[in-house]
mmCIF file of C-alpha atoms and ligand atoms in Angstrom:
data_model
loop_
_atom_site.group_PDB
_atom_site.id
_atom_site.type_symbol
_atom_site.label_atom_id
_atom_site.label_comp_id
_atom_site.label_asym_id
_atom_site.label_seq_id
_atom_site.Cartn_x
_atom_site.Cartn_y
_atom_site.Cartn_z
ATOM 1 C CA MET A 2 -22.164 90.271 -135.533
ATOM 2 C CA LEU A 3 -20.602 90.137 -132.110
ATOM 3 C CA VAL A 4 -23.660 91.447 -130.342
ATOM 4 C CA THR A 5 -26.362 90.059 -132.600
ATOM 5 C CA SER A 6 -27.726 86.582 -131.707
ATOM 6 C CA GLY A 7 -30.154 83.777 -132.580
ATOM 7 C CA MET A 8 -29.025 82.971 -136.126
ATOM 8 C CA GLY A 9 -28.508 79.208 -135.359
ATOM 9 C CA ALA A 10 -25.926 76.716 -136.586
ATOM 10 C CA GLY A 11 -24.997 78.699 -139.708
ATOM 11 C CA LEU A 12 -23.655 81.520 -137.569
ATOM 12 C CA GLY A 13 -22.049 79.062 -135.106
ATOM 13 C CA GLY A 14 -20.027 77.490 -137.932
ATOM 14 C CA ARG A 15 -19.131 80.894 -139.339
ATOM 15 C CA ARG A 16 -18.388 82.172 -135.804
ATOM 16 C CA ASP A 17 -15.879 79.363 -135.264
ATOM 17 C CA GLY A 18 -14.474 80.052 -138.699
ATOM 18 C CA LEU A 19 -14.159 83.737 -137.848
ATOM 19 C CA ARG A 20 -12.659 82.955 -134.410
ATOM 20 C CA ALA A 21 -10.094 80.643 -136.030
ATOM 21 C CA SER A 22 -9.248 83.262 -138.651
ATOM 22 C CA LEU A 23 -9.106 86.232 -136.237
ATOM 23 C CA VAL A 24 -7.519 84.750 -133.129
ATOM 24 C CA SER A 25 -4.024 85.734 -134.204
ATOM 25 C CA VAL A 26 -5.141 89.106 -135.494
ATOM 26 C CA GLN A 27 -4.296 92.240 -133.493
ATOM 27 C CA VAL A 28 -6.936 94.969 -133.672
ATOM 28 C CA THR A 29 -5.960 98.376 -132.272
ATOM 29 C CA VAL A 30 -8.765 100.876 -131.653
ATOM 30 C CA LEU A 31 -8.061 104.637 -131.454
ATOM 31 C CA SER A 32 -11.078 106.300 -129.890
ATOM 32 C CA GLY A 33 -12.162 109.862 -129.192
ATOM 33 C CA ALA A 34 -15.152 111.617 -127.672
ATOM 34 C CA GLY A 35 -17.412 110.471 -130.523
ATOM 35 C CA ILE A 36 -17.515 106.862 -129.255
ATOM 36 C CA SER A 37 -19.105 108.138 -126.023
ATOM 37 C CA ALA A 38 -21.533 110.530 -127.753
ATOM 38 C CA GLU A 39 -24.304 107.882 -127.976
ATOM 39 C CA SER A 40 -23.912 107.355 -124.217
ATOM 40 C CA GLY A 41 -24.889 110.996 -123.714
ATOM 41 C CA VAL A 42 -21.355 112.316 -123.091
ATOM 42 C CA PRO A 43 -20.939 115.612 -125.006
ATOM 43 C CA THR A 44 -18.029 115.689 -127.476
ATOM 44 C CA PHE A 45 -15.633 118.655 -127.438
ATOM 45 C CA ARG A 46 -16.024 120.384 -130.721
ATOM 46 C CA ASP A 47 -19.688 119.899 -131.584
ATOM 47 C CA VAL A 48 -20.655 123.552 -132.107
ATOM 48 C CA GLU A 49 -24.023 123.266 -130.325
ATOM 49 C CA THR A 50 -23.721 120.543 -127.719
ATOM 50 C CA GLY A 51 -19.905 120.310 -127.465
ATOM 51 C CA LEU A 52 -18.162 120.748 -124.116
ATOM 52 C CA TRP A 53 -16.162 123.541 -125.715
ATOM 53 C CA ALA A 54 -19.191 125.326 -127.111
ATOM 54 C CA LYS A 55 -19.638 127.142 -123.810
ATOM 55 C CA VAL A 56 -16.069 127.518 -122.550
ATOM 56 C CA ASP A 57 -12.723 128.372 -124.168
ATOM 57 C CA PRO A 58 -10.884 124.998 -124.393
ATOM 58 C CA TYR A 59 -7.469 126.592 -124.022
ATOM 59 C CA GLU A 60 -8.703 128.472 -120.935
ATOM 60 C CA ILE A 61 -10.281 125.446 -119.251
ATOM 61 C CA SER A 62 -8.054 122.589 -120.538
ATOM 62 C CA SER A 63 -4.557 124.043 -120.470
ATOM 63 C CA ALA A 64 -1.774 124.323 -117.908
ATOM 64 C CA GLU A 65 -1.955 128.127 -118.262
ATOM 65 C CA GLY A 66 -5.705 128.116 -117.626
ATOM 66 C CA TRP A 67 -5.209 126.128 -114.432
ATOM 67 C CA ARG A 68 -2.521 128.487 -113.180
ATOM 68 C CA ALA A 69 -4.700 131.535 -114.004
ATOM 69 C CA HIS A 70 -7.997 130.364 -112.448
ATOM 70 C CA PRO A 71 -7.910 126.883 -110.857
ATOM 71 C CA ASP A 72 -11.383 127.427 -109.324
ATOM 72 C CA LYS A 73 -12.980 127.686 -112.792
ATOM 73 C CA VAL A 74 -11.150 124.612 -114.109
ATOM 74 C CA TRP A 75 -11.908 122.591 -110.950
ATOM 75 C CA ALA A 76 -15.653 123.397 -111.175
ATOM 76 C CA TRP A 77 -15.760 122.265 -114.815
ATOM 77 C CA TYR A 78 -14.053 118.933 -114.159
ATOM 78 C CA LEU A 79 -16.182 118.286 -111.056
ATOM 79 C CA TRP A 80 -19.294 118.666 -113.226
ATOM 80 C CA ARG A 81 -17.889 116.325 -115.920
ATOM 81 C CA HIS A 82 -16.880 113.805 -113.208
ATOM 82 C CA TYR A 83 -20.392 113.904 -111.754
ATOM 83 C CA MET A 84 -22.005 113.595 -115.194
ATOM 84 C CA MET A 85 -20.038 110.405 -115.849
ATOM 85 C CA GLN A 86 -21.924 108.656 -113.080
ATOM 86 C CA SER A 87 -25.191 108.907 -114.988
ATOM 87 C CA VAL A 88 -24.040 107.413 -118.322
ATOM 88 C CA GLU A 89 -23.580 103.838 -119.562
ATOM 89 C CA PRO A 90 -21.354 102.245 -122.230
ATOM 90 C CA ASN A 91 -23.101 101.949 -125.640
ATOM 91 C CA ASN A 92 -23.029 99.290 -128.381
ATOM 92 C CA GLY A 93 -19.840 100.862 -129.723
ATOM 93 C CA HIS A 94 -17.934 100.302 -126.448
ATOM 94 C CA ARG A 95 -19.553 96.867 -126.061
ATOM 95 C CA ALA A 96 -18.584 95.757 -129.580
ATOM 96 C CA VAL A 97 -14.921 96.699 -128.995
ATOM 97 C CA ALA A 98 -14.965 94.712 -125.746
ATOM 98 C CA ALA A 99 -16.623 91.698 -127.450
ATOM 99 C CA TRP A 100 -13.940 91.640 -130.151
ATOM 100 C CA GLN A 101 -11.591 90.366 -127.413
ATOM 101 C CA ASP A 102 -13.314 86.979 -127.787
ATOM 102 C CA TYR A 103 -12.023 86.793 -131.360
ATOM 103 C CA ALA A 104 -8.888 88.893 -131.629
ATOM 104 C CA ASP A 105 -6.052 90.480 -129.635
ATOM 105 C CA VAL A 106 -7.583 93.934 -128.988
ATOM 106 C CA HIS A 107 -5.836 97.062 -127.679
ATOM 107 C CA VAL A 108 -7.706 100.334 -127.050
ATOM 108 C CA VAL A 109 -5.884 103.675 -127.303
ATOM 109 C CA THR A 110 -8.255 106.417 -126.124
ATOM 110 C CA GLN A 111 -8.177 110.186 -125.854
ATOM 111 C CA ASN A 112 -11.215 109.923 -123.603
ATOM 112 C CA VAL A 113 -10.929 110.564 -119.885
ATOM 113 C CA ASP A 114 -14.131 108.576 -119.202
ATOM 114 C CA ASN A 115 -14.067 104.895 -118.148
ATOM 115 C CA LEU A 116 -16.710 103.570 -120.547
ATOM 116 C CA HIS A 117 -14.321 101.235 -122.397
ATOM 117 C CA GLU A 118 -13.377 99.540 -119.134
ATOM 118 C CA ARG A 119 -17.013 99.458 -117.970
ATOM 119 C CA ALA A 120 -17.894 97.697 -121.258
ATOM 120 C CA GLY A 121 -15.256 95.030 -120.490
ATOM 121 C CA SER A 122 -12.218 96.166 -122.498
ATOM 122 C CA LYS A 123 -8.988 95.006 -120.833
ATOM 123 C CA ASN A 124 -6.055 96.683 -122.654
ATOM 124 C CA VAL A 125 -7.044 100.380 -122.477
ATOM 125 C CA TYR A 126 -4.424 103.162 -122.688
ATOM 126 C CA HIS A 127 -5.606 106.641 -121.652
ATOM 127 C CA LEU A 128 -3.461 109.124 -123.602
ATOM 128 C CA HIS A 129 -5.103 112.129 -121.948
ATOM 129 C CA GLY A 130 -5.532 110.763 -118.451
ATOM 130 C CA SER A 131 -8.650 109.997 -116.431
ATOM 131 C CA LEU A 132 -11.521 111.911 -114.865
ATOM 132 C CA PHE A 133 -11.444 109.424 -111.984
ATOM 133 C CA GLU A 134 -7.916 110.192 -110.756
ATOM 134 C CA PHE A 135 -6.810 113.308 -108.884
ATOM 135 C CA ARG A 136 -3.383 114.491 -107.720
ATOM 136 C CA CYS A 137 -1.549 117.415 -106.149
ATOM 137 C CA ASP A 138 -0.217 119.910 -108.689
ATOM 138 C CA ARG A 139 2.881 120.469 -106.500
ATOM 139 C CA CYS A 140 3.999 117.104 -105.010
ATOM 140 C CA ASP A 141 2.010 114.818 -107.374
ATOM 141 C CA ASP A 142 0.579 112.806 -104.474
ATOM 142 C CA ALA A 143 -2.655 111.047 -105.450
ATOM 143 C CA TYR A 144 -5.804 112.476 -103.868
ATOM 144 C CA GLY A 145 -8.598 110.187 -102.673
ATOM 145 C CA GLY A 146 -10.903 112.678 -100.960
ATOM 146 C CA VAL A 147 -14.673 112.639 -101.470
ATOM 147 C CA LEU A 148 -15.833 114.933 -104.298
ATOM 148 C CA PRO A 149 -18.972 117.058 -103.994
ATOM 149 C CA ALA A 150 -21.962 116.170 -106.208
ATOM 150 C CA MET A 151 -22.491 118.653 -109.057
ATOM 151 C CA PRO A 152 -25.684 117.945 -110.990
ATOM 152 C CA GLU A 153 -25.593 121.402 -112.568
ATOM 153 C CA PRO A 154 -22.398 123.118 -113.784
ATOM 154 C CA VAL A 155 -21.346 126.062 -111.586
ATOM 155 C CA GLU A 156 -18.870 128.818 -112.465
ATOM 156 C CA ILE A 157 -16.231 128.336 -109.777
ATOM 157 C CA VAL A 158 -15.351 125.894 -106.961
ATOM 158 C CA ASP A 159 -12.092 126.105 -104.993
ATOM 159 C CA PRO A 160 -10.029 122.948 -105.455
ATOM 160 C CA PRO A 161 -9.050 121.082 -102.264
ATOM 161 C CA ARG A 162 -5.583 121.638 -100.812
ATOM 162 C CA CYS A 163 -2.912 118.999 -100.386
ATOM 163 C CA PRO A 164 -1.064 118.745 -97.021
ATOM 164 C CA CYS A 165 1.888 120.317 -98.905
ATOM 165 C CA ASP A 166 -0.467 123.224 -99.644
ATOM 166 C CA GLY A 167 -0.485 122.388 -103.346
ATOM 167 C CA LEU A 168 -3.821 122.384 -105.242
ATOM 168 C CA ILE A 169 -5.622 119.139 -106.122
ATOM 169 C CA ARG A 170 -6.181 118.791 -109.885
ATOM 170 C CA PRO A 171 -7.725 116.123 -112.158
ATOM 171 C CA ASN A 172 -5.140 113.656 -113.523
ATOM 172 C CA VAL A 173 -5.862 114.641 -117.124
ATOM 173 C CA VAL A 174 -3.445 115.951 -119.784
ATOM 174 C CA TRP A 175 -3.985 119.593 -120.603
ATOM 175 C CA PHE A 176 -2.832 121.438 -123.717
ATOM 176 C CA GLY A 177 0.893 122.102 -123.438
ATOM 177 C CA GLU A 178 1.400 119.140 -121.130
ATOM 178 C CA ALA A 179 3.206 115.919 -121.983
ATOM 179 C CA LEU A 180 1.248 112.697 -122.334
ATOM 180 C CA PRO A 181 1.847 109.924 -119.735
ATOM 181 C CA ASP A 182 4.903 107.975 -120.897
ATOM 182 C CA ASP A 183 3.583 104.464 -120.272
ATOM 183 C CA ALA A 184 0.274 105.138 -122.046
ATOM 184 C CA TRP A 185 2.166 106.670 -124.996
ATOM 185 C CA GLN A 186 4.664 103.803 -125.256
ATOM 186 C CA ASN A 187 1.871 101.197 -125.034
ATOM 187 C CA SER A 188 -0.069 103.091 -127.711
ATOM 188 C CA VAL A 189 2.820 103.309 -130.178
ATOM 189 C CA GLU A 190 3.507 99.583 -129.633
ATOM 190 C CA ALA A 191 -0.171 98.729 -130.109
ATOM 191 C CA VAL A 192 -0.202 100.641 -133.410
ATOM 192 C CA ASN A 193 3.080 99.102 -134.618
ATOM 193 C CA ASN A 194 1.839 95.550 -133.834
ATOM 194 C CA ALA A 195 -1.645 96.046 -135.275
ATOM 195 C CA ASP A 196 -3.025 94.177 -138.299
ATOM 196 C CA VAL A 197 -5.904 96.640 -138.488
ATOM 197 C CA VAL A 198 -6.390 100.013 -136.799
ATOM 198 C CA VAL A 199 -9.951 101.247 -136.203
ATOM 199 C CA VAL A 200 -10.117 105.033 -135.648
ATOM 200 C CA VAL A 201 -13.505 105.909 -134.148
ATOM 201 C CA GLY A 202 -15.105 109.132 -132.954
ATOM 202 C CA THR A 203 -12.172 111.506 -133.155
ATOM 203 C CA SER A 204 -11.703 114.764 -135.107
ATOM 204 C CA SER A 205 -8.060 113.726 -135.589
ATOM 205 C CA ILE A 206 -6.598 117.190 -134.952
ATOM 206 C CA VAL A 207 -5.080 116.935 -131.472
ATOM 207 C CA TYR A 208 -1.441 115.790 -131.452
ATOM 208 C CA PRO A 209 0.444 113.639 -130.769
ATOM 209 C CA ALA A 210 -2.646 111.320 -130.655
ATOM 210 C CA ALA A 211 -3.649 112.279 -134.219
ATOM 211 C CA GLY A 212 -0.195 111.145 -135.380
ATOM 212 C CA LEU A 213 -0.909 107.490 -134.517
ATOM 213 C CA PRO A 214 -3.142 106.711 -137.551
ATOM 214 C CA GLU A 215 -0.456 108.339 -139.714
ATOM 215 C CA LEU A 216 2.105 105.960 -138.155
ATOM 216 C CA ALA A 217 -0.162 102.997 -138.927
ATOM 217 C CA LEU A 218 -0.540 104.084 -142.557
ATOM 218 C CA ALA A 219 3.229 104.601 -142.818
ATOM 219 C CA ASN A 220 3.588 100.986 -141.577
ATOM 220 C CA GLY A 221 1.255 99.876 -144.396
ATOM 221 C CA THR A 222 -1.414 98.856 -141.857
ATOM 222 C CA VAL A 223 -5.139 98.923 -142.758
ATOM 223 C CA VAL A 224 -6.802 101.975 -141.146
ATOM 224 C CA VAL A 225 -10.604 102.015 -140.898
ATOM 225 C CA GLU A 226 -12.153 105.348 -139.829
ATOM 226 C CA VAL A 227 -15.663 105.453 -138.330
ATOM 227 C CA ASN A 228 -17.095 108.974 -138.029
ATOM 228 C CA PRO A 229 -20.345 110.548 -139.257
ATOM 229 C CA GLU A 230 -18.260 113.568 -140.315
ATOM 230 C CA ARG A 231 -15.161 113.765 -142.532
ATOM 231 C CA THR A 232 -11.889 114.505 -140.724
ATOM 232 C CA PRO A 233 -8.319 115.359 -141.831
ATOM 233 C CA LEU A 234 -7.716 111.559 -141.789
ATOM 234 C CA SER A 235 -10.610 110.598 -144.098
ATOM 235 C CA ASN A 236 -8.709 110.928 -147.377
ATOM 236 C CA ALA A 237 -5.727 108.890 -146.201
ATOM 237 C CA ALA A 238 -7.652 106.169 -144.341
ATOM 238 C CA THR A 239 -7.886 102.758 -146.114
ATOM 239 C CA VAL A 240 -11.653 102.845 -145.494
ATOM 240 C CA SER A 241 -13.636 105.810 -144.078
ATOM 241 C CA LEU A 242 -17.221 105.073 -142.980
ATOM 242 C CA ARG A 243 -19.717 107.934 -142.476
ATOM 243 C CA GLU A 244 -21.382 106.000 -139.680
ATOM 244 C CA THR A 245 -21.737 106.199 -135.901
ATOM 245 C CA ALA A 246 -19.780 104.118 -133.389
ATOM 246 C CA ALA A 247 -22.806 102.223 -131.997
ATOM 247 C CA GLY A 248 -24.120 101.698 -135.540
ATOM 248 C CA ALA A 249 -20.940 100.541 -137.281
ATOM 249 C CA LEU A 250 -18.751 98.805 -134.692
ATOM 250 C CA PRO A 251 -20.973 95.778 -133.796
ATOM 251 C CA GLY A 252 -20.728 94.339 -137.358
ATOM 252 C CA LEU A 253 -17.434 95.900 -138.414
ATOM 253 C CA LEU A 254 -15.076 92.899 -138.193
ATOM 254 C CA GLN A 255 -17.439 90.750 -140.254
ATOM 255 C CA ARG A 256 -17.701 93.530 -142.863
ATOM 256 C CA LEU A 257 -13.930 93.950 -143.180
ATOM 257 C CA PRO A 258 -13.354 91.425 -145.998
ATOM 258 C CA ALA A 259 -16.044 93.117 -148.130
ATOM 259 C CA LEU A 260 -14.845 96.623 -147.130
ATOM 260 C CA LEU A 261 -11.262 95.797 -148.032
ATOM 261 C CA GLY A 262 -12.304 94.084 -151.288
HETATM 262 C C1 BV8 B 321 1.730 118.292 -126.091
HETATM 263 C C2 BV8 B 321 -7.959 117.076 -121.828
HETATM 264 C C3 BV8 B 321 4.022 118.740 -125.741
HETATM 265 C C4 BV8 B 321 -8.717 116.155 -121.142
HETATM 266 C C5 BV8 B 321 -7.316 117.319 -124.138
HETATM 267 C C6 BV8 B 321 1.451 119.376 -133.646
HETATM 268 C C7 BV8 B 321 0.740 120.163 -134.491
HETATM 269 C C8 BV8 B 321 -0.136 121.148 -133.966
HETATM 270 C C9 BV8 B 321 -0.315 121.321 -132.589
HETATM 271 C C10 BV8 B 321 0.380 120.528 -131.750
HETATM 272 C C11 BV8 B 321 1.270 119.573 -132.260
HETATM 273 N N1 BV8 B 321 1.803 118.937 -131.205
HETATM 274 C C12 BV8 B 321 1.312 119.473 -130.051
HETATM 275 C C13 BV8 B 321 0.431 120.434 -130.356
HETATM 276 C C14 BV8 B 321 -0.335 121.214 -129.397
HETATM 277 C C15 BV8 B 321 -1.607 120.502 -128.924
HETATM 278 C C16 BV8 B 321 -2.523 120.249 -130.096
HETATM 279 O O1 BV8 B 321 -2.594 119.171 -130.644
HETATM 280 N N2 BV8 B 321 -3.266 121.290 -130.465
HETATM 281 C C17 BV8 B 321 -4.231 121.129 -131.577
HETATM 282 C C18 BV8 B 321 -5.598 121.531 -131.110
HETATM 283 C C19 BV8 B 321 -3.836 121.961 -132.719
HETATM 284 N N3 BV8 B 321 -1.297 119.243 -128.264
HETATM 285 C C20 BV8 B 321 -0.961 119.304 -126.949
HETATM 286 O O2 BV8 B 321 -0.900 120.326 -126.306
HETATM 287 C C21 BV8 B 321 -0.651 117.973 -126.289
HETATM 288 N N4 BV8 B 321 0.545 118.081 -125.497
HETATM 289 O O3 BV8 B 321 1.877 118.328 -127.278
HETATM 290 O O4 BV8 B 321 2.731 118.455 -125.185
HETATM 291 C C22 BV8 B 321 4.930 118.572 -124.616
HETATM 292 C C23 BV8 B 321 5.871 117.572 -124.718
HETATM 293 C C24 BV8 B 321 6.789 117.431 -123.667
HETATM 294 C C25 BV8 B 321 6.704 118.288 -122.548
HETATM 295 C C26 BV8 B 321 5.690 119.253 -122.463
HETATM 296 C C27 BV8 B 321 4.777 119.394 -123.500
HETATM 297 C C28 BV8 B 321 -1.766 117.587 -125.279
HETATM 298 C C29 BV8 B 321 -3.043 117.314 -125.979
HETATM 299 C C30 BV8 B 321 -4.120 116.877 -124.954
HETATM 300 C C31 BV8 B 321 -5.007 118.008 -124.595
HETATM 301 N N5 BV8 B 321 -6.099 117.560 -123.727
HETATM 302 N N6 BV8 B 321 -8.315 117.101 -123.260
HETATM 303 C C32 BV8 B 321 -10.159 116.506 -121.119
HETATM 304 O O5 BV8 B 321 -10.554 117.561 -120.669
HETATM 305 O O6 BV8 B 321 -10.860 115.647 -121.500
HETATM 306 S S1 BV8 B 321 -7.603 117.273 -125.831
HETATM 307 C C33 BV8 B 321 -9.310 116.968 -126.091
HETATM 308 O O7 BV8 B 321 -9.511 117.137 -127.469
HETATM 309 C C34 BV8 B 321 -9.759 115.577 -125.841
HETATM 310 O O8 BV8 B 321 -9.125 114.952 -124.788
HETATM 311 C C35 BV8 B 321 -9.442 114.859 -127.117
HETATM 312 O O9 BV8 B 321 -8.298 114.181 -126.954
HETATM 313 C C36 BV8 B 321 -9.139 115.914 -128.103
HETATM 314 C C37 BV8 B 321 -9.818 115.663 -129.377
HETATM 315 O O10 BV8 B 321 -11.145 115.579 -129.232
HETATM 316 P P1 BV8 B 321 -11.937 114.316 -129.870
HETATM 317 O O11 BV8 B 321 -11.918 113.219 -128.891
HETATM 318 O O12 BV8 B 321 -11.475 114.036 -131.233
HETATM 319 O O13 BV8 B 321 -13.355 114.981 -129.833
HETATM 320 P P2 BV8 B 321 -13.927 116.091 -130.839
HETATM 321 O O14 BV8 B 321 -15.098 116.674 -130.163
HETATM 322 O O15 BV8 B 321 -12.866 116.980 -131.353
HETATM 323 O O16 BV8 B 321 -14.400 115.201 -132.080
HETATM 324 C C38 BV8 B 321 -15.406 114.232 -131.872
HETATM 325 C C39 BV8 B 321 -15.524 113.508 -133.198
HETATM 326 O O17 BV8 B 321 -16.475 112.442 -133.028
HETATM 327 C C40 BV8 B 321 -16.031 114.396 -134.326
HETATM 328 O O18 BV8 B 321 -15.212 114.200 -135.466
HETATM 329 C C41 BV8 B 321 -17.464 113.903 -134.578
HETATM 330 O O19 BV8 B 321 -17.815 113.966 -135.945
HETATM 331 C C42 BV8 B 321 -17.368 112.455 -134.126
HETATM 332 N N7 BV8 B 321 -18.634 111.870 -133.653
HETATM 333 C C43 BV8 B 321 -19.693 112.526 -133.103
HETATM 334 N N8 BV8 B 321 -20.675 111.625 -132.778
HETATM 335 C C44 BV8 B 321 -20.202 110.388 -133.123
HETATM 336 C C45 BV8 B 321 -18.888 110.543 -133.681
HETATM 337 N N9 BV8 B 321 -18.161 109.498 -134.120
HETATM 338 C C46 BV8 B 321 -18.729 108.244 -134.042
HETATM 339 N N10 BV8 B 321 -19.967 108.013 -133.500
HETATM 340 C C47 BV8 B 321 -20.728 109.049 -133.053
HETATM 341 N N11 BV8 B 321 -21.944 108.812 -132.555
HETATM 342 ZN ZN1 ZN B 322 1.092 118.062 -102.534
#
């Protein structure tokens, strides 16, 4: 609906009707790696193509892993950072951004990519940090140095050093690390104020992020899951669609009345 065009006056009238009916509605989107899959960004757990198919996630995405072999972790994040430059938002990201014309939209994402922002989404809360921010693991100072290109993944690259002699690390949240307070507070508020929560492209097993749809359901809020695969949330969700992000999100708001019966 939001990205389709050329259906003349009928749609215009309905669009105004929809705008009038939705403008006071708050839509909160909880997204995971699956919303970026159709942009060519590998998800984590896909057995074949997943980022974690080739490396041990707890070795490469945990505080312990960083302490044990920072050169391996740094190389992996450099490659992911470089890969992000060659991908574009897809119709899933674009639909979520376009909903802002009709409703009050907040995006809570586990993704460390910037595809929601590049699609035009304003209120985006990164629960697990960003691939585009770097800081010292000792004094926390932000790092703005130039990063080497890495078209092909390599085994190890020594991370740069901070003037305090600390190591420069990506500003992402690793297993065993706390989530950024402001992003978490904004996310809980966005779920508590939501009229509908759309959970898209996440396996719903990593906490505390996976606890947010449960909070919405406990609040009696409509939860719509979009995922080609079933997840631990599918049974509890108000509606669970076995569809892809780019396929389902463009027309989702218009389908809601029929979906919710
Ligand atoms: C913490 C780093 C405490 C960034 C990541 C309660 C119970 C059990 C365990 C725990 C618990 N509480 C805490 C834990 C431990 C742990 C945890 O949850 N473990 C799990 C695995 C059991 N949690 C933590 O450690 C968290 N920290 O609790 O700290 C604390 C408190 C105070 C002080 C100190 C410590 C930190 C968690 C964050 C870890 N970092 N990544 C990076 O490298 O990117 S997690 C990583 O996996 C991702 O960031 C992402 O968030 C998460 C989940 O992945 P998804 O996004 O869901 O992707 P996945 O591949 O799994 O699934 C993709 C889905 O998309 C699939 O379902 C697929 O079907 C679908 N899909 C595919 N194509 C499409 C699609 N959907 C739509 N369209 C398509 N086209
Ligand atoms: Zn430092």
